[in-house]
Amino acid sequence: MASDHAEPLVEVKGVSKLFDLTQGVTDRLLGREANPVRAVDDVSFTINEGDIMGIAGESGCGKTTLGKLLVRLYEPTHGTIEFDGMDIGALTNEREREFRKRVQMIFQDPFESLNPRMTVFQSVMEPLKINDIGDSYHDRRDRVKEVLEDVGLAPADAYLDEFPKELSGGERQRVAIARALVVNPDFIVCDEPVSMLDVSIRAGVLNLMQDLQDEYGLTYVFISHDLSLIRYMCDRTAIMYLGDIVEQGPTDDVVMDPKHPYTEALFDAVPEIDPEAERHRANVTGEVPDPRNPPSGCRFHPRCSNVIPPENWTGSQDAFRRTIQFKRRVLTDDLDPEEALENAGRDSVDAILERGLALDLPEEHSLAGEDSHAVDPSAIDLPSDAERTLRRAAEQMLDDDPDAAAAELDGEFVSICEREHPEMRETGTRVTACHLYETEERDAVAAPGSSD
Amino acid sequence: MSTQSESGFELDTLRERWGPRIERFKRGWDRYTTHKMGVAGLAILVLFTLWALFPDVFAPHTPEWKAYIGYENTRMSPEEVNSLPHPPAFGDPFFAPLGTNASGQGIYSMLVYAAGSALYIGLAAGLLSSLVGVPLGLISGFYGDTWIDETIQRIVDVMYGLPFLPFLIVLVAIRGVNTTNIILGIAVTSWLNNCILIRGETLSLKERAYIESAQVAGASDTRIVFRHILPNVLPLAFVFLAQDAAAAILAQASLAYLGLADFTANSWGLMIQNVQAHNYIYNAPWWLIPPGLAITAIAAAFYFIGFSMEDVTNPQKE
Ligand code: SF4
């Protein structure tokens, strides 16, 4: 299990991966710049020998890209990855072969990761052949049988000549595991290894992977969106959001006492182990934004419940969050005056305020009488000058001048969260990238969980 | 150790290695035979192949044979000449089951003897265009979106602009009318489709996780292309080969009809052209219809085989 004296096996230093999207014809004609997707953005962490490191996050957060960077399926755009002291971006041929032998990957979809035209034997033997392990056909065949039995496909003889389509999902994933193990690797990246499998057989595969870890002395990286799986398997966990690692540390600490508001929200969304316990719904608004055009500053700020008000804000934090939401809606063209008026049938400025200040939240986090389309502004603790600014902006919206409204709001309400990208800070046992933890007094004022 | 057990051991190894492939072939065959079309296509092809290999077994005469006079180097009497082309008839003074043409050759015999050239043209043109199109498509797809791909695709684009028949006519006009040139001309245009379709297939196969899995295991580009991509495009390539063969036979027939055929070699297309040249299109159906049917049948056979193969080898349906 997690041991502090273990040697680091993999060190990731400031790694980014940008994908250039090929420009469409219209983009080219209009002379628009191709906007690269920052799939992984300046990520650093260390994996110790013998650890199981979890990488968690919603889909599209860059975790699979990170996994592929680790096994060198992708080259990082910036930064370096060191495996056992060698920079994997600059390997000599001989070192490269060693690296390919010591590092393996298990893919998400066992229906895709095995060549449909190769038998189980051919698939599992291929890495041996490529790496020139084993002297004769019979040597290799024996080795393949041994590994198949290790992954629970016994008697191996019954499986050797089968094609993948004759096997069940679980059997296929075991073959994929055998294929990874056959060269006796040190480090395996598992990308959602059980998410495509039937729920009933997941535990079997996971337990097998744990047993194999001891037997083969493996270090794992587990990539998953499934936090209960991460909790079950991993010693350490990194949480990713839109290409950033927002928090990482020992799994128990990250799970029991999340520091970053996103981690907290993510774990809230997971069903409790105890079925009696009331299920919490995450206190976040909206969807994951488009990674091509990520929010400025802290990428979580448009959804964060703890977004930090400026020093001179006199109202409540909740009111500030709503104000930021209002501003963002105006800036991203998401506030339609017509629609707001239709829904309310009241004084027009009020209607826009009602719509713009509402948060799209699960019921337990909403104000009384709020739904996702309207909230009563008087129930919110807005400072009067802020309310005046909002009303001015609302009037400009009604005059069909959203640019003026945007300018009005943009100068007025600014959070450090949208201006500055938070640095990784040590907070207790883990590191977190959130402005809340940059100064102690803020921590005292608005630590997440204090509102519960 | 005796050599006997040694070789027995080798045999075991061989059996272990090839067993699953034979097994798979058997299952493919079972599936293939569920297609009536495919079986019919295969039967036609087998028949024509037999015609091509052993024409003397199937045909009563050779093309040199002439009605009334047989192989003698004599002349026919004017009445005899006037009775040509002779329709199929019981009790004719010679044996020509499908009648004869204007010079007295037996239609059925000509048909049998021309099967060889039809098969030769179809298979040669099909193979040639596969041999060019498939490797280029593989390379183009595997190095998709690089300068290699770009170059190959530009060449394909330019050649696609060539109109097929006029191009063939010019080529044949320059290099002379013979079967080899006609095959070359057909292959020059038909590999383009192969290349484009195989490239598309390769592009999509390249994204499969098992390719990435092979890369993680350290497989070289060559290994990935030949071991992981090629076997998965081969069945498709075979389908194209069959279609190209059919198209080539039709193209050769149309060329022959236009007068662009090697007149020294007997072929079905040439037979039809002769009907037209002698002005018997409306009067001698026994001369016109059999070669027409033969062309249709062999083209259909190749298409049927191609379609049935596609179904057998399509992994989605397996
Ligand atoms: S930096 Fe600000 S917006 Fe980002 S998580 Fe922390 S409090 Fe929320």
PDB file of N, CA, C and O in Angstrom, chain A residues 14 147 171 211 274 341 431:
ATOM      1  N   GLY A  14       5.196  19.183 -15.582  1.00  0.00           N
ATOM      2  CA  GLY A  14       4.665  20.275 -16.403  1.00  0.00           C
ATOM      3  C   GLY A  14       4.215  19.849 -17.780  1.00  0.00           C
ATOM      4  O   GLY A  14       4.478  20.542 -18.762  1.00  0.00           O
ATOM      5  N   VAL A 147       0.497 -17.365 -18.355  1.00  0.00           N
ATOM      6  CA  VAL A 147      -0.125 -16.072 -18.082  1.00  0.00           C
ATOM      7  C   VAL A 147      -1.647 -16.173 -18.159  1.00  0.00           C
ATOM      8  O   VAL A 147      -2.355 -15.593 -17.341  1.00  0.00           O
ATOM      9  N   GLU A 171     -14.023 -12.217 -20.312  1.00  0.00           N
ATOM     10  CA  GLU A 171     -12.914 -13.052 -20.796  1.00  0.00           C
ATOM     11  C   GLU A 171     -11.985 -12.251 -21.693  1.00  0.00           C
ATOM     12  O   GLU A 171     -10.765 -12.359 -21.609  1.00  0.00           O
ATOM     13  N   ASP A 211      -4.670  -8.863  -7.146  1.00  0.00           N
ATOM     14  CA  ASP A 211      -3.815 -10.026  -6.889  1.00  0.00           C
ATOM     15  C   ASP A 211      -2.578  -9.989  -7.770  1.00  0.00           C
ATOM     16  O   ASP A 211      -1.467 -10.279  -7.324  1.00  0.00           O
ATOM     17  N   ASP A 274     -23.420   3.437   2.054  1.00  0.00           N
ATOM     18  CA  ASP A 274     -24.535   3.077   2.927  1.00  0.00           C
ATOM     19  C   ASP A 274     -25.834   3.491   2.237  1.00  0.00           C
ATOM     20  O   ASP A 274     -26.083   4.679   2.004  1.00  0.00           O
ATOM     21  N   LEU A 341     -38.973  37.596 -20.310  1.00  0.00           N
ATOM     22  CA  LEU A 341     -40.226  38.356 -20.206  1.00  0.00           C
ATOM     23  C   LEU A 341     -41.424  37.431 -20.336  1.00  0.00           C
ATOM     24  O   LEU A 341     -42.393  37.532 -19.590  1.00  0.00           O
ATOM     25  N   VAL A 431      -2.223  18.217  -2.480  1.00  0.00           N
ATOM     26  CA  VAL A 431      -2.077  19.508  -3.132  1.00  0.00           C
ATOM     27  C   VAL A 431      -3.373  19.839  -3.848  1.00  0.00           C
ATOM     28  O   VAL A 431      -4.043  18.978  -4.400  1.00  0.00           O
TER      29      VAL A 431
END
